[in-house]
Coordinates of C-alpha atoms and ligand atoms in Angstrom, one line a residue:
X1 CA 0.0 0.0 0.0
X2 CA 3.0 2.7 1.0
X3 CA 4.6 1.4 -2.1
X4 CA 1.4 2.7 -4.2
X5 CA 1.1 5.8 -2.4
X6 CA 4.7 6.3 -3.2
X7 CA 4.1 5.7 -6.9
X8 CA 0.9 7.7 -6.9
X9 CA 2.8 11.0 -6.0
X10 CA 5.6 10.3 -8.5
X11 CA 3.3 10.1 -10.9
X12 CA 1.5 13.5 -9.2
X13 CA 4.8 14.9 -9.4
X14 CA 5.7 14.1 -13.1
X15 CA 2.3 15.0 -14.4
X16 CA 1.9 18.3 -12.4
X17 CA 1.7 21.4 -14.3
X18 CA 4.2 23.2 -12.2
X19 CA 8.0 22.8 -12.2
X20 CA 9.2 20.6 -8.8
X21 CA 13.2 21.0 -8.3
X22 CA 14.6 19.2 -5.3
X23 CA 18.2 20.1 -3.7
X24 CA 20.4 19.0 -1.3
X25 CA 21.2 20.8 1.9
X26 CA 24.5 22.3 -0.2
X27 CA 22.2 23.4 -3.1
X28 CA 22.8 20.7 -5.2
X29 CA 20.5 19.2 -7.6
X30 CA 18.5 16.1 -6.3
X31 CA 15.8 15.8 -8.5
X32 CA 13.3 17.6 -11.1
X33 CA 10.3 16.5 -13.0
X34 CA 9.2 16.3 -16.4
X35 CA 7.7 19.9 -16.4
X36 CA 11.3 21.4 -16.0
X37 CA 13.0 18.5 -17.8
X38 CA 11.2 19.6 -21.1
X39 CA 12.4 23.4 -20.3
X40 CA 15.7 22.3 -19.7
X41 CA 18.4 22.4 -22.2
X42 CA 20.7 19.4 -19.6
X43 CA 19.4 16.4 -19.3
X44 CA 18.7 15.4 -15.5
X45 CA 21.4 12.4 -15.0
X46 CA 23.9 15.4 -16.0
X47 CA 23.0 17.6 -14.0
X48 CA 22.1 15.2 -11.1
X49 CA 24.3 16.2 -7.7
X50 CA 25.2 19.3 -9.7
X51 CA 25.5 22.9 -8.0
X52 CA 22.2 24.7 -8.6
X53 CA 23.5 27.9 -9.6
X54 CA 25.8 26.1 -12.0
X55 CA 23.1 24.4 -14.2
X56 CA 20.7 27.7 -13.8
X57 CA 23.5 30.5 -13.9
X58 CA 20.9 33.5 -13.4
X59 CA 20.3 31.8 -10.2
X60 CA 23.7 33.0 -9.4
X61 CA 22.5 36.6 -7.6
X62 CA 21.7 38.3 -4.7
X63 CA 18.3 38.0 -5.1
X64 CA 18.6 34.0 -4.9
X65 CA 21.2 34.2 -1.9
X66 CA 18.7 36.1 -0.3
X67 CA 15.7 33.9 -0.8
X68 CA 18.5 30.8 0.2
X69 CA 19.2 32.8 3.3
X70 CA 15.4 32.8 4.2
X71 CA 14.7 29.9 4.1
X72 CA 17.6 28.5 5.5
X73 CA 17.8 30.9 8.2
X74 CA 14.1 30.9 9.3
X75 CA 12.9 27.6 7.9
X76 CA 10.6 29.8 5.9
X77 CA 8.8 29.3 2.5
X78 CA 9.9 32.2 0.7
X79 CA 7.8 33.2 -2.4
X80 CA 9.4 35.2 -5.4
X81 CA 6.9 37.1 -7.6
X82 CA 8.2 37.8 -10.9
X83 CA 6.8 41.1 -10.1
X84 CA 9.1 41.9 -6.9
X85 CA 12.1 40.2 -7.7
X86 CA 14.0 38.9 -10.3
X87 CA 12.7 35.7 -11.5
X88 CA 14.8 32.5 -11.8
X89 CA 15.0 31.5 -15.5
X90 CA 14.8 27.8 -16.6
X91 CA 16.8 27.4 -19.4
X92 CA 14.9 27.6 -22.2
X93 CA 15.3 24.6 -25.1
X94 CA 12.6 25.4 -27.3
X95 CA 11.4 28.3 -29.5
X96 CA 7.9 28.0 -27.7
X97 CA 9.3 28.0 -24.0
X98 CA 10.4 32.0 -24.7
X99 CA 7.0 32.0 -23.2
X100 CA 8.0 30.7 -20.1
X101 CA 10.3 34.1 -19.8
X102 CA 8.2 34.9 -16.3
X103 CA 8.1 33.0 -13.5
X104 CA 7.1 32.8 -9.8
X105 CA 8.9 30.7 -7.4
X106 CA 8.8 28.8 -4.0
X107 CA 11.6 28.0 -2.1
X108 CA 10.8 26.0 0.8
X109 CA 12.9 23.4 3.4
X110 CA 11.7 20.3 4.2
X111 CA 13.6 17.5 6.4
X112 CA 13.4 13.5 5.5
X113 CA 12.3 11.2 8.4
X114 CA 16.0 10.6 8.6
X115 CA 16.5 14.2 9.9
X116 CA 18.8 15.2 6.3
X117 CA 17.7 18.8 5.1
X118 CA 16.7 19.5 1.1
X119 CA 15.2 22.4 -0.7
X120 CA 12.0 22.5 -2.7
X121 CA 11.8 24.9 -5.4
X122 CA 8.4 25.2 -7.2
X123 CA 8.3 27.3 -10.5
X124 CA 5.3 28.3 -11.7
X125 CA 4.4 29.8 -15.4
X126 CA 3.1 33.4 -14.7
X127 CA 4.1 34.1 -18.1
X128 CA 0.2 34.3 -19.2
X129 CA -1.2 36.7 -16.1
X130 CA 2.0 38.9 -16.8
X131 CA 1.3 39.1 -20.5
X132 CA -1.9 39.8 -19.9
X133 CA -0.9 42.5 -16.9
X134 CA 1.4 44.0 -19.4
X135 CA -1.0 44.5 -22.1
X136 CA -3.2 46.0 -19.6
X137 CA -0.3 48.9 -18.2
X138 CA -0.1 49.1 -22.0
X139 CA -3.4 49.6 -22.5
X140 CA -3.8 52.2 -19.5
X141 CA -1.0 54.0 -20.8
X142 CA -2.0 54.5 -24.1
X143 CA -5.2 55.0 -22.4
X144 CA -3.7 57.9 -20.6
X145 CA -2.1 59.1 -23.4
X146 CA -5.2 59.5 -25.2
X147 CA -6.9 61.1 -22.1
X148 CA -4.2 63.6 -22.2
X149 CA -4.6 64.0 -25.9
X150 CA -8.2 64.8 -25.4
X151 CA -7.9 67.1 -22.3
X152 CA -5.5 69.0 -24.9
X153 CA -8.3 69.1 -27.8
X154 CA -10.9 70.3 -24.9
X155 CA -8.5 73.1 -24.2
X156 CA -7.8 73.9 -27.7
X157 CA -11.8 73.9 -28.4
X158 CA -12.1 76.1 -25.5
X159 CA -10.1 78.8 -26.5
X160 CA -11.6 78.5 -29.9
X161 CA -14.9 79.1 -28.2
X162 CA -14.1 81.7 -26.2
X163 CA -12.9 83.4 -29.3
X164 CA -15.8 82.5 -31.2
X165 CA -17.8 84.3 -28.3
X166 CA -15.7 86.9 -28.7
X167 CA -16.0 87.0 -32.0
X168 CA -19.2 86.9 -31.8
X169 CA -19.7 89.6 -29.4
X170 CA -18.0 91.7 -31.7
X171 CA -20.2 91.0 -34.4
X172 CA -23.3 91.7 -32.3
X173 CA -21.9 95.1 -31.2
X174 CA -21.5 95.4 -34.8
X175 CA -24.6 94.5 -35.5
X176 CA -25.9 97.0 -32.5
X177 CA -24.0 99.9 -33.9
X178 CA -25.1 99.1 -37.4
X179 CA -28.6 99.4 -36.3
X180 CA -28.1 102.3 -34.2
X181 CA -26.9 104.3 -37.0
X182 CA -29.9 103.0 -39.4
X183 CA -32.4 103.8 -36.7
X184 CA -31.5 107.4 -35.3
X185 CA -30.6 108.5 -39.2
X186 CA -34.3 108.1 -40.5
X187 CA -35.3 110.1 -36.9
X188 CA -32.7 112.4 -37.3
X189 CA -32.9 113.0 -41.3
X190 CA -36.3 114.2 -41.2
X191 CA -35.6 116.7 -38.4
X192 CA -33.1 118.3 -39.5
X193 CA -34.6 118.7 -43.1
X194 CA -37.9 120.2 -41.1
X195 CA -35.8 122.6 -39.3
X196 CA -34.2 123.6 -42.7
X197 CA -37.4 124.4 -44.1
X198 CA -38.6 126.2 -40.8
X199 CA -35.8 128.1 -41.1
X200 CA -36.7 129.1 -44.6
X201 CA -40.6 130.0 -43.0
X202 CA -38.8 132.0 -40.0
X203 CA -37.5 134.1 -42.6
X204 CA -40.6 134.9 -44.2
X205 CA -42.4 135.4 -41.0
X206 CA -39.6 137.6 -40.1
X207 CA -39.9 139.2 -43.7
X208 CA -43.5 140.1 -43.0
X209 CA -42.9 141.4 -38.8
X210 CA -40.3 143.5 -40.4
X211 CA -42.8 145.2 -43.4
X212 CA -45.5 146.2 -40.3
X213 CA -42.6 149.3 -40.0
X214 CA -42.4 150.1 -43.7
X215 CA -45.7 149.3 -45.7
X216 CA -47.9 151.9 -46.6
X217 CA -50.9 150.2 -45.9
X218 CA -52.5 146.9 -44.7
X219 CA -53.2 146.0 -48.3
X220 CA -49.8 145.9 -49.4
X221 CA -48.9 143.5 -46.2
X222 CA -51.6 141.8 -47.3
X223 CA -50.4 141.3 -50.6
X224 CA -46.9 140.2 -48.7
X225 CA -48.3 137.6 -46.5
X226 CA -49.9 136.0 -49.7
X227 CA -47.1 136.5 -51.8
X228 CA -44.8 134.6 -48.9
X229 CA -48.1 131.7 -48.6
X230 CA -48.1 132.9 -45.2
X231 CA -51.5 130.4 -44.8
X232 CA -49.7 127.6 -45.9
X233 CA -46.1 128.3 -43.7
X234 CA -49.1 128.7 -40.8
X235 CA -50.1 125.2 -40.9
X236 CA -47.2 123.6 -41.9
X237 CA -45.1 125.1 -38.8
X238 CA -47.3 122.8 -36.6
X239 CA -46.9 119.5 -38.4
X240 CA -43.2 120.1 -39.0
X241 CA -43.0 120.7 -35.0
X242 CA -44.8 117.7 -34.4
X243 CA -43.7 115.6 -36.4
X244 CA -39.9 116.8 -35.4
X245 CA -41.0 116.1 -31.8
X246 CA -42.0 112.5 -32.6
X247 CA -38.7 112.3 -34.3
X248 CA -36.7 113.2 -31.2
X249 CA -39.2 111.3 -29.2
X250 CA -38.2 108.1 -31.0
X251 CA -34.3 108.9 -30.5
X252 CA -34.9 109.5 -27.2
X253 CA -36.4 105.7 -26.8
X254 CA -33.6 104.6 -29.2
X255 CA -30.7 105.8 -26.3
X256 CA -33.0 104.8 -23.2
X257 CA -33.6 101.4 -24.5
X258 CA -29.2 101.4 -24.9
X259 CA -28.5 102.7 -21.9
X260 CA -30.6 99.8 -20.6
X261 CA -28.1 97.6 -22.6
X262 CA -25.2 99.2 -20.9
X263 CA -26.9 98.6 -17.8
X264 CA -27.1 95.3 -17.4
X265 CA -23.7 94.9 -15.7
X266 CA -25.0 97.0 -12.3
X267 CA -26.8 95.9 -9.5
X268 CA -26.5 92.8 -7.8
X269 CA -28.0 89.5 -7.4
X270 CA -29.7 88.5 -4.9
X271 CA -32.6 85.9 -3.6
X272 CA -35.7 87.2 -4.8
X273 CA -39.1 86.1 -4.8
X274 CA -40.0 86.1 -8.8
X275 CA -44.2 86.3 -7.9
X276 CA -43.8 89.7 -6.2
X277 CA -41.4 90.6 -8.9
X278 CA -44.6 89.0 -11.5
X279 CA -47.2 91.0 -9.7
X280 CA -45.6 94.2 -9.5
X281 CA -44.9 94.2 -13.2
X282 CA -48.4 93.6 -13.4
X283 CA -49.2 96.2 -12.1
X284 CA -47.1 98.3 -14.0
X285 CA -48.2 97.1 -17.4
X286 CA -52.1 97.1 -16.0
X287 CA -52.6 100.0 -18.6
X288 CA -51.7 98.8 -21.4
X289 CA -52.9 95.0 -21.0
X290 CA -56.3 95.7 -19.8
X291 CA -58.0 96.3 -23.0
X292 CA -56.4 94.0 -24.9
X293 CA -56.4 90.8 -22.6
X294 CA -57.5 89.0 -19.7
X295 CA -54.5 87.9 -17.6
X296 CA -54.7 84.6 -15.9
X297 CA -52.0 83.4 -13.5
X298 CA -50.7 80.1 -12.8
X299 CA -48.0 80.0 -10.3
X300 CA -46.6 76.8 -9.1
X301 CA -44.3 76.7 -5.7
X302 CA -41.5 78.8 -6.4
X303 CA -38.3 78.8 -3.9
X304 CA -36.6 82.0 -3.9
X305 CA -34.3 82.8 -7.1
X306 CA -30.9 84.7 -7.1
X307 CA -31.0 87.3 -9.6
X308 CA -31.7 91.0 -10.3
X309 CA -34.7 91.3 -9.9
X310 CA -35.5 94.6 -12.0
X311 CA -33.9 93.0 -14.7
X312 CA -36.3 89.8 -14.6
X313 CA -39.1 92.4 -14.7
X314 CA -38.1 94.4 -17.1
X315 CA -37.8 91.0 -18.9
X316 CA -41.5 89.7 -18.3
X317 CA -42.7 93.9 -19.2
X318 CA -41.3 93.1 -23.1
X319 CA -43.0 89.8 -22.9
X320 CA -46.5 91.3 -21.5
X321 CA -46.2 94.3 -23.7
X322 CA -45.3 91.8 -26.9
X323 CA -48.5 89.9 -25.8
X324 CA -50.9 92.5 -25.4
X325 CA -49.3 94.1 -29.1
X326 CA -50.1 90.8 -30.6
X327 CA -53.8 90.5 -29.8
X328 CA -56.2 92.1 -32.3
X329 CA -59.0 92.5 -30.3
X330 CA -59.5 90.8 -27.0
X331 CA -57.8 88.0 -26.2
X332 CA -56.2 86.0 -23.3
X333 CA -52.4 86.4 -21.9
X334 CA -51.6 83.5 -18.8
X335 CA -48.6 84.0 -16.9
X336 CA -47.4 80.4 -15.6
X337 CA -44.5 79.5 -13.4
X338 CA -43.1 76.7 -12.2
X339 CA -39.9 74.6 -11.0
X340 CA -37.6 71.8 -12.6
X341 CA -35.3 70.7 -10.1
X342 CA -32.5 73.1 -9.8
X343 CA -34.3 75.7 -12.3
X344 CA -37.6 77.5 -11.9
X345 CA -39.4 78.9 -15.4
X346 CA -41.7 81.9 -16.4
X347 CA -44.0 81.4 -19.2
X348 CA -45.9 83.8 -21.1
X349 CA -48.4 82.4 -23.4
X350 CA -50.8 84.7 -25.5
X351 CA -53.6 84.2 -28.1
X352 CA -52.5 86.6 -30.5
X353 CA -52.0 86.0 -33.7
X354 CA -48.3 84.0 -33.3
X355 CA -45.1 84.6 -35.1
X356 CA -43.9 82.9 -39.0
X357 CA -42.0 80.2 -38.7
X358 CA -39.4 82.1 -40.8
X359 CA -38.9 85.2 -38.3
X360 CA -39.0 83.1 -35.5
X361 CA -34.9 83.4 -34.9
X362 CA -34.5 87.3 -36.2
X363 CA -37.0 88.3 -33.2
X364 CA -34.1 88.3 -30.8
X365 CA -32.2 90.7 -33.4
X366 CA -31.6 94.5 -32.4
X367 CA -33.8 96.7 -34.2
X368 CA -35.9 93.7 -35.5
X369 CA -39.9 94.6 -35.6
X370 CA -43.2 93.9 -37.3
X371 CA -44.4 97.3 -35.9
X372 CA -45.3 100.2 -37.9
X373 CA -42.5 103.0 -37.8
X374 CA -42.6 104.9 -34.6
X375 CA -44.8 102.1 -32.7
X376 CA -41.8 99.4 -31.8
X377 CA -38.1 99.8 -31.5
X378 CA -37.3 96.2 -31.6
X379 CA -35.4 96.5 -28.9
X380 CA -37.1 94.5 -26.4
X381 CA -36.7 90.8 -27.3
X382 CA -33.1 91.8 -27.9
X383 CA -32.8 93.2 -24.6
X384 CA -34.3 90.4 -22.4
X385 CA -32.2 87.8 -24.6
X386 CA -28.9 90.0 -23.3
X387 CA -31.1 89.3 -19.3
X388 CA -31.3 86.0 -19.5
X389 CA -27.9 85.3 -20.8
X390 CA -26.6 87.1 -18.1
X391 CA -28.3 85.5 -15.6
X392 CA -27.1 81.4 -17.0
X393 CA -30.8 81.2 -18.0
X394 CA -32.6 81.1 -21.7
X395 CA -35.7 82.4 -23.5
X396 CA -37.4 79.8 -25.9
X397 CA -40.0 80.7 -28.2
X398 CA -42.8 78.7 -29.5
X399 CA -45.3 80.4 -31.7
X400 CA -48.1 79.1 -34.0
X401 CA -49.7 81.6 -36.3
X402 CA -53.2 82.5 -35.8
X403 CA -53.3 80.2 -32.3
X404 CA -50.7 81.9 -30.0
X405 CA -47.3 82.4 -28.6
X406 CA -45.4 81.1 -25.9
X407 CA -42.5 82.6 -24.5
X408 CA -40.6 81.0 -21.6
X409 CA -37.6 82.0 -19.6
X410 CA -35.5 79.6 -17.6
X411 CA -33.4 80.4 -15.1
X412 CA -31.4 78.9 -12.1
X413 CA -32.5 79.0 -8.5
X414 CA -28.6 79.6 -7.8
X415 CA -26.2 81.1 -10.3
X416 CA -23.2 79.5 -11.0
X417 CA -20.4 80.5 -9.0
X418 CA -17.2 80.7 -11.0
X419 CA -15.9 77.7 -10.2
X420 CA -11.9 77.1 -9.9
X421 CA -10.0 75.7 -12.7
X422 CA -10.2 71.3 -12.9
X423 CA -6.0 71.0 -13.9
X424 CA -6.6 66.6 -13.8
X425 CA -3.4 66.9 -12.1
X426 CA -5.1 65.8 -8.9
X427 CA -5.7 62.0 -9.6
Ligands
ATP501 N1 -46.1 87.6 -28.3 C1 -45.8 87.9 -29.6 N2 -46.6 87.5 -30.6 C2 -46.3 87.8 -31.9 N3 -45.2 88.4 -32.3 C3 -44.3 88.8 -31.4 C4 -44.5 88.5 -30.0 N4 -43.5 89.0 -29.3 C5 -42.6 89.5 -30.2 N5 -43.1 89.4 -31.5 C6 -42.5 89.8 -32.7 O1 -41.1 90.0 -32.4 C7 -40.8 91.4 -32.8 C8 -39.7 91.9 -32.0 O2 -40.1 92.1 -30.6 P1 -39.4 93.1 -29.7 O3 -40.1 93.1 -28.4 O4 -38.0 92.8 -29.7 O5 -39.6 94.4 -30.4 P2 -40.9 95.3 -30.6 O6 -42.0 94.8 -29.7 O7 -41.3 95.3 -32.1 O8 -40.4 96.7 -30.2 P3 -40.2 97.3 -28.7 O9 -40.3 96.1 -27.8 O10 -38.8 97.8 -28.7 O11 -41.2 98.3 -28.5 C9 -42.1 92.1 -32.8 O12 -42.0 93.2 -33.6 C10 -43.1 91.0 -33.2 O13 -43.0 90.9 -34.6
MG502 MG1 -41.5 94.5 -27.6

């Protein structure tokens, strides 16, 4: 039976998938199975009572004498990950075995029944989980690589976009200006050309006052106040005054609506509550929307909202004015509010007669209007656009001709606070 067991662990040993090497007390080769014999370039019976480190010469190092040491020393088994230390090498005798390049070891000491001392040395093929670890650091690196490739392209597309805002900004001032001009020249043309021609009547006027000292009679002033149409300078005076007022009137709108523009960087913001801000502007615009519409109001459960407040109303005025301007005859305007999560919106919904499809994205435009000359600056959509940006909100538009429009503003319950710059390098 002890003779079976014997030849049942020979057999274990030969067929095991791990390398079994068995020394002497001095180091010196006792025994090792097939697995190493088939990696091994010296046949056993030569290298049979041999010095390890002579048959395996990368054994020959300081990292073996020190793993010897151990488990002479200490009696310990002393494992040797390819990954700490330097692995010992079989020899390799075959093209395929390169693959055998890693290894793991254990050393251990064991004692026969007869007291004598030997060495174990177990080698294991770690050649497949270190391939596969080193394709993965390959993988991470490239991985970082590409990481740092992309942080690079987000930086580059920043910049871009910051000049594109820029850019963009500039255009838009461009645009401003370019409008400015248009709009106060038409104003302006027609004033100046009225005063030229009341300067031409002052002199007639002035023509007659004068005769009253000279004429002979009241015939021949008479005859001078028809000769100089003093009728018609009589009545034109007052529509060229009028209509010159109207002109200035309009310029003076032009420059108020601007300064408004170059406003919007004052005042602070600050937790407000956006119904009082609603009702007041209500209030305000009361005139104007009372014969046009009927103004329902559906406010949901609004927390308070950091922003400037005037702005917001001047914002929701446009809106309510636009409304009631869009009605013909009576209609309805509802003023809605509610929350999403970390936003709250304002809508302002009327049933006027909606907005083409086609001039749906120039009504944000400076100067854009449908109104008659005089009535609109089209100023207003343009302005509260310039509101909401600055606030890190939006204004959407949906409009369907004949039915209605619906404007809504969105806008955070906090504002962003400028946040400091992510470098990565913190990982
Ligand atoms: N609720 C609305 N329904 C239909 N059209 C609208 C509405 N709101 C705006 N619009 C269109 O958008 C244009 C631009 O509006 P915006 O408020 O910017 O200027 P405006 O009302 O014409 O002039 P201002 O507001 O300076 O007096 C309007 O002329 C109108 O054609
Ligand atoms: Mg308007």
């Amino acid at each position: 039976m002890e003779g079976f067991k014997a030849q049942l662990l020979l057999v274990l040993i030969e067929k095991i998938n791990l390398g079994i090497i068995v020394l002497d007390a001095a180091l010196r080769i006792q025994h090792w199975n097939a697995f190493v014999a088939e990696r091994c370039a010296i046949p056993l019976e030569q290298a049979s009572g041999q010095p390890f480190v002579e048959i395996f010469p990368q054994a020959h190092s300081p990292a073996f004498a020190r793993i010897v040491e151990l488990a002479h020393g200490d009696s310990q088994h002393v494992y040797n990950h390819w990954l700490e230390m330097p692995p010992l090498k079989l020899q390799a005798n075959s093209p395929e075995s390169d693959r055998l390049a890693l290894q793991s070891n254990l050393f251990f000491p064991f004692n026969t029944p007869d007291g004598s001392q030997y060495f174990g040395l177990v080698v294991y093929d770690t050649s497949v989980v270190a391939q596969a670890n080193e394709q993965l650091k390959a993988a991470l690196k490239a991985l970082g690589s590409k990481q740092a490739e992309q942080d690079q392209l987000l930086r580059k597309l920043e910049t871009a976009n910051s000049q594109l805002l820029q850019s963009e900004k500039m255009a838009a001032i461009g645009q401003l200006a370019a409008g400015v001009a248009h709009e106060i020249n038409n104003p302006i043309g027609y004033v100046f050309s009225n005063l030229k021609t009341l300067d031409g009547y002052v002199r007639d006027l002035l023509k007659i006052v004068d005769a009253v000292e000279g004429v002979a009679d009241l015939d021949e002033l008479r005859q001078l106040k028809r000769n100089l149409e003093y009728d018609y300078i009589r009545g034109d005076v007052a529509a060229l005054i009028s209509e010159s007022e109207d002109g200035i009137d309009r310029v003076k709108r032009i420059i108020s609506a601007l300064k408004d523009f170059s406003h919007i960087e004052e005042d602070e913001f600050r937790p407000a509550d956006l119904h009082r801000g609603l009702d007041t502007t209500l209030n305000v615009v009361n005139n104007e929307l009372k014969y046009k519409a009927e103004v329902i109001k559906e406010y949901g459960e609004l927390p308070e909202v950091e922003c400037i407040q005037s702005q917001i109303n001047q914002v929701v005025m446009n809106l309510l004015v636009n409304a009631a301007h869009a009605i013909e005859q009576f209609g309805r305007i509802t003023l809605r509010t509610g929350r999403d999560e970390d936003w709250v919106w304002v809508e302002v919904e009327d049933t006027g007669g909606g907005i083409e499809t086609k001039l749906l994205n120039r009504i944000f435009e400076p100067f854009f209007t449908t109104k008659p000359v005089g009535k609109g600056t089209g100023l207003g959509l343009a302005l509260s656009y310039n509101i909401m940006q600055k606030h890190s909100g939006s204004i959407e538009v949906h409009s369907e001709v004949g039915v209605g429009t619906r404007f809504r503003l969105n806008l955070p319950i906090a504002q962003p606070s400028a946040k400091p710059e992510q470098d990565g390098s913190s990982l």
